[in-house]
mmCIF file of C-alpha atoms and ligand atoms in Angstrom:
data_model
loop_
_atom_site.group_PDB
_atom_site.id
_atom_site.type_symbol
_atom_site.label_atom_id
_atom_site.label_comp_id
_atom_site.label_asym_id
_atom_site.label_seq_id
_atom_site.Cartn_x
_atom_site.Cartn_y
_atom_site.Cartn_z
ATOM 1 C CA UNK M 23 0.543 -0.395 0.270
ATOM 2 C CA UNK M 24 1.375 3.483 -1.337
ATOM 3 C CA UNK M 25 1.737 5.587 1.904
ATOM 4 C CA UNK M 26 0.217 8.806 2.625
ATOM 5 C CA UNK M 27 2.308 11.893 1.577
ATOM 6 C CA UNK M 28 4.170 12.663 3.839
ATOM 7 C CA UNK M 29 4.107 16.823 5.193
ATOM 8 C CA UNK M 30 5.492 19.939 3.670
ATOM 9 C CA UNK M 31 5.489 18.290 0.302
ATOM 10 C CA UNK M 32 7.482 15.785 0.564
ATOM 11 C CA UNK M 33 6.677 12.455 -0.881
ATOM 12 C CA UNK M 34 7.873 9.550 0.776
ATOM 13 C CA UNK M 35 6.887 5.632 -1.718
ATOM 14 C CA UNK M 36 7.496 2.902 -0.627
ATOM 15 C CA UNK M 37 8.994 -0.922 -1.649
ATOM 16 C CA UNK M 38 5.159 -1.673 -1.267
ATOM 17 C CA UNK M 39 4.200 1.464 -2.714
ATOM 18 C CA UNK M 40 7.029 1.067 -5.256
ATOM 19 C CA UNK M 41 5.631 -2.551 -6.448
ATOM 20 C CA UNK M 42 2.292 -0.977 -6.559
ATOM 21 C CA UNK M 43 2.363 1.465 -9.227
ATOM 22 C CA UNK M 44 4.769 -1.293 -11.455
ATOM 23 C CA UNK M 45 1.361 -3.404 -11.364
ATOM 24 C CA UNK M 46 -0.851 -0.774 -11.801
ATOM 25 C CA UNK M 47 2.022 0.755 -15.440
ATOM 26 C CA UNK M 48 1.923 -3.279 -16.260
ATOM 27 C CA UNK M 49 -2.163 -3.451 -16.079
ATOM 28 C CA UNK M 50 -1.805 0.529 -17.385
ATOM 29 C CA UNK M 51 0.160 -1.183 -20.651
ATOM 30 C CA UNK M 52 -1.078 -4.963 -21.392
ATOM 31 C CA UNK M 53 -5.281 -4.031 -20.669
ATOM 32 C CA UNK M 54 -4.610 -2.427 -24.370
ATOM 33 C CA UNK M 55 -4.157 -5.647 -25.668
ATOM 34 C CA UNK M 56 -6.691 -7.688 -24.527
ATOM 35 C CA UNK M 57 -9.328 -7.333 -27.088
ATOM 36 C CA UNK M 58 -7.466 -8.289 -29.388
ATOM 37 C CA UNK M 59 -6.032 -10.921 -27.867
ATOM 38 C CA UNK M 60 -9.492 -11.975 -26.834
ATOM 39 C CA UNK M 61 -8.081 -12.567 -23.760
ATOM 40 C CA UNK M 62 -10.979 -11.501 -22.161
ATOM 41 C CA UNK M 63 -14.035 -14.473 -21.207
ATOM 42 C CA UNK M 64 -18.008 -13.172 -19.743
ATOM 43 C CA UNK M 65 -19.054 -15.114 -15.902
ATOM 44 C CA UNK M 66 -22.261 -15.593 -14.960
ATOM 45 C CA UNK M 67 -23.187 -15.426 -11.565
ATOM 46 C CA UNK M 68 -28.081 -16.189 -10.496
ATOM 47 C CA UNK M 69 -29.498 -14.124 -9.483
ATOM 48 C CA UNK M 70 -32.835 -16.156 -7.811
ATOM 49 C CA UNK M 71 -36.352 -16.115 -6.422
ATOM 50 C CA UNK M 72 -37.232 -16.997 -3.031
ATOM 51 C CA UNK M 73 -37.893 -20.367 -3.868
ATOM 52 C CA UNK M 74 -34.014 -20.352 -4.940
ATOM 53 C CA UNK M 75 -34.663 -20.020 -9.372
ATOM 54 C CA UNK M 76 -32.526 -17.927 -10.828
ATOM 55 C CA UNK M 77 -35.067 -15.219 -12.926
ATOM 56 C CA UNK M 78 -31.042 -13.810 -14.317
ATOM 57 C CA UNK M 79 -27.775 -13.661 -13.626
ATOM 58 C CA UNK M 80 -25.136 -10.763 -14.022
ATOM 59 C CA UNK M 81 -22.190 -11.102 -16.769
ATOM 60 C CA UNK M 82 -18.902 -10.220 -15.073
ATOM 61 C CA UNK M 83 -15.954 -10.048 -17.217
ATOM 62 C CA UNK M 84 -12.684 -12.245 -16.987
ATOM 63 C CA UNK M 85 -9.389 -11.571 -17.694
ATOM 64 C CA UNK M 86 -6.502 -14.206 -17.955
ATOM 65 C CA UNK M 87 -3.411 -12.697 -19.607
ATOM 66 C CA UNK M 88 -0.401 -13.944 -20.964
ATOM 67 C CA UNK M 89 2.153 -12.143 -19.256
ATOM 68 C CA UNK M 90 0.484 -11.250 -15.938
ATOM 69 C CA UNK M 91 -2.177 -14.257 -15.523
ATOM 70 C CA UNK M 92 -5.781 -14.032 -14.259
ATOM 71 C CA UNK M 93 -6.134 -9.845 -13.331
ATOM 72 C CA UNK M 94 -9.755 -9.250 -11.460
ATOM 73 C CA UNK M 95 -11.222 -7.325 -12.194
ATOM 74 C CA UNK M 96 -11.405 -5.122 -9.068
ATOM 75 C CA UNK M 97 -8.307 -4.399 -10.061
ATOM 76 C CA UNK M 98 -8.369 -3.616 -14.539
ATOM 77 C CA UNK M 99 -11.736 -1.589 -14.150
ATOM 78 C CA UNK M 100 -11.429 1.232 -12.506
ATOM 79 C CA UNK M 101 -7.390 1.495 -14.646
ATOM 80 C CA UNK M 102 -9.750 0.853 -17.722
ATOM 81 C CA UNK M 103 -11.588 3.212 -16.287
ATOM 82 C CA UNK M 104 -8.987 6.760 -16.749
ATOM 83 C CA UNK M 105 -9.358 5.767 -20.576
ATOM 84 C CA UNK M 106 -11.127 4.698 -23.654
ATOM 85 C CA UNK M 107 -10.902 1.047 -22.883
ATOM 86 C CA UNK M 108 -13.535 1.082 -20.645
ATOM 87 C CA UNK M 109 -16.006 1.412 -23.581
ATOM 88 C CA UNK M 110 -14.275 -1.105 -25.768
ATOM 89 C CA UNK M 111 -14.755 -3.668 -22.366
ATOM 90 C CA UNK M 112 -18.203 -1.902 -22.030
ATOM 91 C CA UNK M 113 -18.880 -2.395 -25.411
ATOM 92 C CA UNK M 114 -17.015 -6.460 -26.481
ATOM 93 C CA UNK M 115 -18.798 -7.595 -23.059
ATOM 94 C CA UNK M 116 -22.433 -5.782 -24.727
ATOM 95 C CA UNK M 117 -22.167 -8.067 -27.101
ATOM 96 C CA UNK M 118 -21.065 -11.361 -25.655
ATOM 97 C CA UNK M 119 -23.335 -10.870 -22.934
ATOM 98 C CA UNK M 120 -26.178 -10.449 -25.953
ATOM 99 C CA UNK M 121 -24.637 -13.845 -27.752
ATOM 100 C CA UNK M 122 -25.227 -15.308 -24.159
ATOM 101 C CA UNK M 123 -28.699 -14.705 -23.734
ATOM 102 C CA UNK M 124 -30.030 -15.194 -26.808
ATOM 103 C CA UNK M 125 -28.373 -18.960 -26.827
ATOM 104 C CA UNK M 126 -30.206 -18.901 -23.511
ATOM 105 C CA UNK M 127 -33.424 -17.957 -25.585
ATOM 106 C CA UNK M 128 -32.900 -20.986 -28.238
ATOM 107 C CA UNK M 129 -33.016 -23.253 -25.924
ATOM 108 C CA UNK M 130 -36.037 -22.206 -24.101
ATOM 109 C CA UNK M 131 -35.115 -20.916 -21.454
ATOM 110 C CA UNK M 132 -37.059 -17.264 -19.908
ATOM 111 C CA UNK M 133 -33.869 -15.412 -18.880
ATOM 112 C CA UNK M 134 -32.876 -12.239 -17.781
ATOM 113 C CA UNK M 135 -29.131 -10.545 -17.690
ATOM 114 C CA UNK M 136 -27.677 -7.373 -15.753
ATOM 115 C CA UNK M 137 -24.889 -5.800 -16.884
ATOM 116 C CA UNK M 138 -22.159 -3.396 -15.069
ATOM 117 C CA UNK M 139 -22.053 -0.154 -16.971
ATOM 118 C CA UNK M 140 -19.721 2.629 -16.114
ATOM 119 C CA UNK M 141 -20.266 6.054 -15.635
ATOM 120 C CA UNK M 142 -17.166 6.946 -19.466
ATOM 121 C CA UNK M 143 -20.146 4.587 -21.447
ATOM 122 C CA UNK M 144 -23.047 5.477 -19.854
ATOM 123 C CA UNK M 145 -22.332 9.265 -21.137
ATOM 124 C CA UNK M 146 -21.454 8.436 -24.327
ATOM 125 C CA UNK M 147 -24.312 10.770 -26.770
ATOM 126 C CA UNK M 148 -24.423 6.893 -28.488
ATOM 127 C CA UNK M 149 -24.454 4.961 -25.821
ATOM 128 C CA UNK M 150 -28.878 4.119 -26.233
ATOM 129 C CA UNK M 151 -28.827 4.398 -29.726
ATOM 130 C CA UNK M 152 -26.186 2.263 -29.759
ATOM 131 C CA UNK M 153 -27.363 -0.610 -27.258
ATOM 132 C CA UNK M 154 -30.614 -0.388 -28.956
ATOM 133 C CA UNK M 155 -29.861 -1.326 -31.861
ATOM 134 C CA UNK M 156 -26.871 -4.218 -30.426
ATOM 135 C CA UNK M 157 -30.319 -6.316 -28.637
ATOM 136 C CA UNK M 158 -33.233 -5.255 -32.174
ATOM 137 C CA UNK M 159 -29.347 -7.264 -33.820
ATOM 138 C CA UNK M 160 -29.949 -10.563 -31.816
ATOM 139 C CA UNK M 161 -33.801 -9.883 -31.373
ATOM 140 C CA UNK M 162 -33.507 -9.819 -27.737
ATOM 141 C CA UNK M 163 -36.618 -8.463 -25.609
ATOM 142 C CA UNK M 164 -35.827 -5.000 -23.906
ATOM 143 C CA UNK M 165 -36.944 -5.884 -20.888
ATOM 144 C CA UNK M 166 -34.800 -8.923 -20.964
ATOM 145 C CA UNK M 167 -31.853 -6.116 -20.407
ATOM 146 C CA UNK M 168 -31.433 -5.072 -16.684
ATOM 147 C CA UNK M 169 -28.699 -1.789 -16.608
ATOM 148 C CA UNK M 170 -26.583 -2.052 -13.645
ATOM 149 C CA UNK M 171 -25.165 1.996 -12.517
ATOM 150 C CA UNK M 172 -23.262 2.711 -9.459
ATOM 151 C CA UNK M 173 -24.540 5.468 -7.983
ATOM 152 C CA UNK M 174 -21.484 7.423 -8.330
ATOM 153 C CA UNK M 175 -22.404 6.905 -12.501
ATOM 154 C CA UNK M 176 -25.098 8.941 -11.634
ATOM 155 C CA UNK M 177 -23.433 11.345 -10.229
ATOM 156 C CA UNK M 178 -20.696 11.980 -12.465
ATOM 157 C CA UNK M 179 -23.085 14.456 -14.940
ATOM 158 C CA UNK M 180 -26.926 13.688 -13.912
ATOM 159 C CA UNK M 181 -28.635 15.005 -16.402
ATOM 160 C CA UNK M 182 -26.938 13.241 -19.472
ATOM 161 C CA UNK M 183 -27.194 9.870 -16.800
ATOM 162 C CA UNK M 184 -31.160 10.823 -16.614
ATOM 163 C CA UNK M 185 -31.943 11.782 -21.095
ATOM 164 C CA UNK M 186 -29.987 7.962 -21.858
ATOM 165 C CA UNK M 187 -31.550 6.296 -18.578
ATOM 166 C CA UNK M 188 -35.183 7.702 -19.421
ATOM 167 C CA UNK M 189 -34.362 7.271 -22.737
ATOM 168 C CA UNK M 190 -33.730 3.357 -22.831
ATOM 169 C CA UNK M 191 -36.840 3.014 -20.339
ATOM 170 C CA UNK M 192 -39.599 3.846 -22.309
ATOM 171 C CA UNK M 193 -37.659 1.006 -24.547
ATOM 172 C CA UNK M 194 -37.774 -1.457 -21.983
ATOM 173 C CA UNK M 195 -34.811 -1.259 -20.760
ATOM 174 C CA UNK M 196 -34.942 -1.469 -16.979
ATOM 175 C CA UNK M 197 -31.407 -0.061 -14.573
ATOM 176 C CA UNK M 198 -30.402 -1.053 -10.904
ATOM 177 C CA UNK M 199 -28.456 0.939 -8.905
ATOM 178 C CA UNK M 200 -25.575 -1.183 -8.247
ATOM 179 C CA UNK M 201 -23.346 -1.295 -4.926
ATOM 180 C CA UNK M 202 -26.683 0.574 -2.868
ATOM 181 C CA UNK M 203 -25.716 2.423 0.287
ATOM 182 C CA UNK M 204 -21.891 2.706 -0.336
ATOM 183 C CA UNK M 205 -21.937 6.502 -2.776
ATOM 184 C CA UNK M 206 -24.354 9.523 -2.934
ATOM 185 C CA UNK M 207 -28.084 9.191 -3.968
ATOM 186 C CA UNK M 208 -30.833 10.443 -1.470
ATOM 187 C CA UNK M 209 -34.900 9.565 -2.680
ATOM 188 C CA UNK M 210 -35.454 13.348 -3.394
ATOM 189 C CA UNK M 211 -33.682 12.027 -6.992
ATOM 190 C CA UNK M 212 -34.152 8.343 -7.227
ATOM 191 C CA UNK M 213 -37.631 9.124 -7.169
ATOM 192 C CA UNK M 214 -36.905 10.968 -10.413
ATOM 193 C CA UNK M 215 -34.818 8.547 -12.335
ATOM 194 C CA UNK M 216 -36.354 5.405 -14.266
ATOM 195 C CA UNK M 217 -35.060 3.136 -12.385
ATOM 196 C CA UNK M 218 -36.390 -1.004 -11.466
ATOM 197 C CA UNK M 219 -33.974 -1.954 -8.523
ATOM 198 C CA UNK M 220 -32.018 -1.412 -5.467
ATOM 199 C CA UNK M 221 -29.404 -4.314 -4.980
ATOM 200 C CA UNK M 222 -27.801 -3.791 -1.407
ATOM 201 C CA UNK M 223 -24.467 -3.604 -1.970
ATOM 202 C CA UNK M 224 -21.931 -6.447 0.406
ATOM 203 C CA UNK M 225 -20.805 -4.077 2.547
ATOM 204 C CA UNK M 226 -23.675 -4.243 4.367
ATOM 205 C CA UNK M 227 -24.977 -8.340 3.978
ATOM 206 C CA UNK M 228 -21.919 -9.069 5.788
ATOM 207 C CA UNK M 229 -23.247 -7.518 9.253
ATOM 208 C CA UNK M 230 -26.463 -9.536 8.762
ATOM 209 C CA UNK M 231 -26.847 -12.284 10.976
ATOM 210 C CA UNK M 232 -24.369 -14.658 11.452
ATOM 211 C CA UNK M 233 -24.805 -18.031 13.193
ATOM 212 C CA UNK M 234 -22.618 -15.854 16.383
ATOM 213 C CA UNK M 235 -25.106 -12.435 16.136
ATOM 214 C CA UNK M 236 -27.998 -12.255 15.688
ATOM 215 C CA UNK M 237 -28.564 -8.076 15.434
ATOM 216 C CA UNK M 238 -29.362 -7.951 11.781
ATOM 217 C CA UNK M 239 -28.558 -4.750 9.770
ATOM 218 C CA UNK M 240 -30.412 -1.248 10.032
ATOM 219 C CA UNK M 241 -29.046 -0.395 7.257
ATOM 220 C CA UNK M 242 -30.009 -3.534 5.186
ATOM 221 C CA UNK M 243 -33.325 -2.821 6.690
ATOM 222 C CA UNK M 244 -33.192 0.606 5.732
ATOM 223 C CA UNK M 245 -32.497 -0.225 2.171
ATOM 224 C CA UNK M 246 -35.298 -2.438 1.813
ATOM 225 C CA UNK M 247 -37.898 -0.170 3.327
ATOM 226 C CA UNK M 248 -36.598 2.430 0.453
ATOM 227 C CA UNK M 249 -36.705 0.429 -2.218
ATOM 228 C CA UNK M 250 -41.123 -0.505 -1.216
ATOM 229 C CA UNK M 251 -41.186 2.813 -0.853
ATOM 230 C CA UNK M 252 -39.704 3.866 -4.048
ATOM 231 C CA UNK M 253 -41.695 0.817 -5.385
ATOM 232 C CA UNK M 254 -38.411 -0.844 -7.029
ATOM 233 C CA UNK M 255 -37.562 -4.138 -5.650
ATOM 234 C CA UNK M 256 -34.967 -4.486 -4.166
ATOM 235 C CA UNK M 257 -31.643 -7.723 -4.969
ATOM 236 C CA UNK M 258 -28.940 -8.635 -2.073
ATOM 237 C CA UNK M 259 -24.994 -9.101 -3.776
ATOM 238 C CA UNK M 260 -23.166 -11.167 -1.694
ATOM 239 C CA UNK M 261 -25.471 -13.175 0.665
ATOM 240 C CA UNK M 262 -23.439 -16.254 1.731
ATOM 241 C CA UNK M 263 -25.748 -18.176 4.466
ATOM 242 C CA UNK M 264 -28.333 -19.319 5.161
ATOM 243 C CA UNK M 265 -29.533 -17.129 7.396
ATOM 244 C CA UNK M 266 -28.426 -14.055 5.748
ATOM 245 C CA UNK M 267 -31.130 -15.214 3.424
ATOM 246 C CA UNK M 268 -33.843 -16.271 6.041
ATOM 247 C CA UNK M 269 -33.535 -12.762 7.432
ATOM 248 C CA UNK M 270 -33.290 -10.712 4.441
ATOM 249 C CA UNK M 271 -36.716 -13.410 3.145
ATOM 250 C CA UNK M 272 -38.578 -11.927 7.035
ATOM 251 C CA UNK M 273 -36.990 -8.664 6.111
ATOM 252 C CA UNK M 274 -39.110 -8.663 2.727
ATOM 253 C CA UNK M 275 -36.211 -8.496 -0.255
ATOM 254 C CA UNK M 276 -37.212 -9.591 -3.255
ATOM 255 C CA UNK M 277 -34.171 -11.498 -4.894
ATOM 256 C CA UNK M 278 -30.402 -13.143 -4.280
ATOM 257 C CA UNK M 279 -27.093 -13.529 -5.154
ATOM 258 C CA UNK M 280 -24.277 -14.249 -4.251
ATOM 259 C CA UNK M 281 -22.010 -17.625 -3.013
ATOM 260 C CA UNK M 282 -24.822 -19.660 -1.121
ATOM 261 C CA UNK M 283 -26.448 -19.676 -4.533
ATOM 262 C CA UNK M 284 -23.669 -20.663 -6.772
ATOM 263 C CA UNK M 285 -20.304 -18.056 -7.331
ATOM 264 C CA UNK M 286 -20.058 -16.064 -10.803
ATOM 265 C CA UNK M 287 -18.793 -19.818 -13.604
ATOM 266 C CA UNK M 288 -16.993 -19.504 -17.009
ATOM 267 C CA UNK M 289 -20.590 -18.985 -20.050
ATOM 268 C CA UNK M 290 -19.904 -22.356 -20.680
ATOM 269 C CA UNK M 291 -20.959 -24.049 -17.408
ATOM 270 C CA UNK M 292 -24.149 -22.608 -18.200
ATOM 271 C CA UNK M 293 -24.628 -23.771 -21.507
ATOM 272 C CA UNK M 294 -24.192 -27.726 -20.101
ATOM 273 C CA UNK M 295 -26.919 -26.715 -17.248
ATOM 274 C CA UNK M 296 -30.113 -27.397 -17.368
ATOM 275 C CA UNK M 297 -31.340 -23.488 -16.045
ATOM 276 C CA UNK M 298 -35.139 -23.968 -15.484
ATOM 277 C CA UNK M 299 -33.784 -26.434 -12.357
ATOM 278 C CA UNK M 300 -33.406 -24.823 -8.624
ATOM 279 C CA UNK M 301 -29.677 -23.247 -8.552
ATOM 280 C CA UNK M 302 -28.695 -24.759 -5.199
ATOM 281 C CA UNK M 303 -30.919 -27.040 -3.552
ATOM 282 C CA UNK M 304 -30.435 -25.488 -0.052
ATOM 283 C CA UNK M 305 -32.902 -23.248 0.139
ATOM 284 C CA UNK M 306 -36.151 -23.581 2.485
HETATM 285 P P1 C2E H 6 -20.814 -5.791 -8.169
HETATM 286 O O1 C2E H 6 -21.157 -5.516 -10.001
HETATM 287 O O2 C2E H 6 -21.039 -5.462 -7.723
HETATM 288 O O3 C2E H 6 -20.183 -7.248 -9.267
HETATM 289 C C1 C2E H 6 -19.792 -8.126 -7.959
HETATM 290 C C2 C2E H 6 -18.885 -8.817 -7.031
HETATM 291 O O4 C2E H 6 -19.459 -9.511 -5.758
HETATM 292 C C3 C2E H 6 -18.753 -9.247 -8.131
HETATM 293 O O5 C2E H 6 -16.628 -9.584 -7.772
HETATM 294 C C4 C2E H 6 -18.131 -10.708 -8.033
HETATM 295 O O6 C2E H 6 -17.766 -11.595 -8.393
HETATM 296 C C5 C2E H 6 -18.709 -10.573 -6.004
HETATM 297 N N1 C2E H 6 -19.419 -11.488 -5.775
HETATM 298 C C6 C2E H 6 -20.668 -12.663 -5.737
HETATM 299 N N2 C2E H 6 -20.793 -12.712 -5.349
HETATM 300 C C7 C2E H 6 -19.927 -13.257 -3.911
HETATM 301 C C8 C2E H 6 -20.159 -13.650 -2.518
HETATM 302 O O7 C2E H 6 -21.169 -13.878 -1.798
HETATM 303 N N3 C2E H 6 -19.289 -13.286 -1.650
HETATM 304 C C9 C2E H 6 -18.045 -12.722 -2.416
HETATM 305 N N4 C2E H 6 -17.282 -12.278 -2.031
HETATM 306 N N5 C2E H 6 -17.910 -12.045 -3.886
HETATM 307 C C10 C2E H 6 -19.115 -12.448 -4.426
HETATM 308 P P2 C2E H 6 -15.293 -9.216 -9.513
HETATM 309 O O8 C2E H 6 -15.877 -10.515 -10.893
HETATM 310 O O9 C2E H 6 -14.820 -9.332 -9.148
HETATM 311 O O10 C2E H 6 -16.448 -7.483 -10.594
HETATM 312 C C11 C2E H 6 -15.982 -6.318 -9.072
HETATM 313 C C12 C2E H 6 -16.021 -5.010 -10.396
HETATM 314 O O11 C2E H 6 -15.444 -5.267 -10.708
HETATM 315 C C13 C2E H 6 -18.186 -5.755 -10.031
HETATM 316 O O12 C2E H 6 -18.859 -5.588 -8.521
HETATM 317 C C14 C2E H 6 -18.189 -4.157 -11.212
HETATM 318 O O13 C2E H 6 -18.128 -3.339 -10.384
HETATM 319 C C15 C2E H 6 -16.774 -4.801 -11.603
HETATM 320 N N6 C2E H 6 -16.890 -5.314 -12.892
HETATM 321 C C16 C2E H 6 -16.848 -6.425 -13.338
HETATM 322 N N7 C2E H 6 -17.878 -7.107 -14.328
HETATM 323 C C17 C2E H 6 -17.756 -5.531 -14.941
HETATM 324 C C18 C2E H 6 -17.662 -4.617 -16.702
HETATM 325 O O14 C2E H 6 -19.017 -6.477 -17.640
HETATM 326 N N8 C2E H 6 -18.146 -4.201 -16.726
HETATM 327 C C19 C2E H 6 -17.946 -3.610 -16.013
HETATM 328 N N9 C2E H 6 -18.241 -1.671 -15.828
HETATM 329 N N10 C2E H 6 -18.135 -3.911 -14.652
HETATM 330 C C20 C2E H 6 -16.722 -4.468 -13.652
HETATM 331 MG MG1 MG H 7 -22.866 -4.799 -10.032
HETATM 332 MG MG1 MG H 8 -22.161 -5.581 -6.762
HETATM 333 MG MG1 MG H 9 -20.202 -4.523 -5.036
#
């Protein structure tokens, strides 16, 4: 971890800081070729209802670099977001996700998909028209596509983002606010945006009763209530234990996503899975 700057403007960089900076530069330079070299892939993680039935998937990008090995999205997405590369990666993810969804539909499954959209992507002037063109190209009903935006992405340029969201919502696309509760948003402007879902961040789900702690979480309760007040659904991310599921169901959270049900798995895995069955037999 890089040390804080020393006082009086002197900057001391530790060995750790130097290594971190080297890694940053390495990721930044190799990321440019990741697409051409076909090093990106897609994983899908199920989102389930109270019956444990998969209703949708979240698409999560994966990068296996020939030089750096596997790099997690938590490490390379923020670097991609510093430049236009995030748009190229984002477009690749959209295309690959729609292609996969089309294959699921052809197998007779009625599923939706959630795609993460960065701030830089959503403010592109042609974002709405190009997404619509691609969805039409694949012949996918717009209602099957949920777009995940973080609160931070909303506030970057709220007027542009609202305009694009309104345009897309009119066409049938839905929006989920990702990592909800970790950013800055208020009921006042959330109700102005065409939102369908609040996604409760994992850090709040982590607070919810484990075997040793049955306290629950006032923040989780408040977000579920806020979703209800806004007339949108709630989904919990990072659900890992049956106690969390039980608590969330008792509070009226609508859907769940997390390792308890399934880790994100490569697309090929899902092509060989009967998607109409329960993801987890653990759920009552
Ligand atoms: P996110 O959108 O909040 O995605 C949830 C993250 O939590 C994923 O990490 C997922 O693998 C992980 N996760 C899900 N369930 C559990 C659980 O039960 N326990 C734990 N410990 N983790 C769980 P991942 O795949 O590493 O992605 C990290 C972040 O990178 C994502 O957070 C998202 O912000 C970003 N990201 C991933 N794919 C894309 C993409 O295609 N485009 C954009 N713009 N961002 C992406
Ligand atoms: Mg997400
Ligand atoms: Mg999230
Ligand atoms: Mg998160």
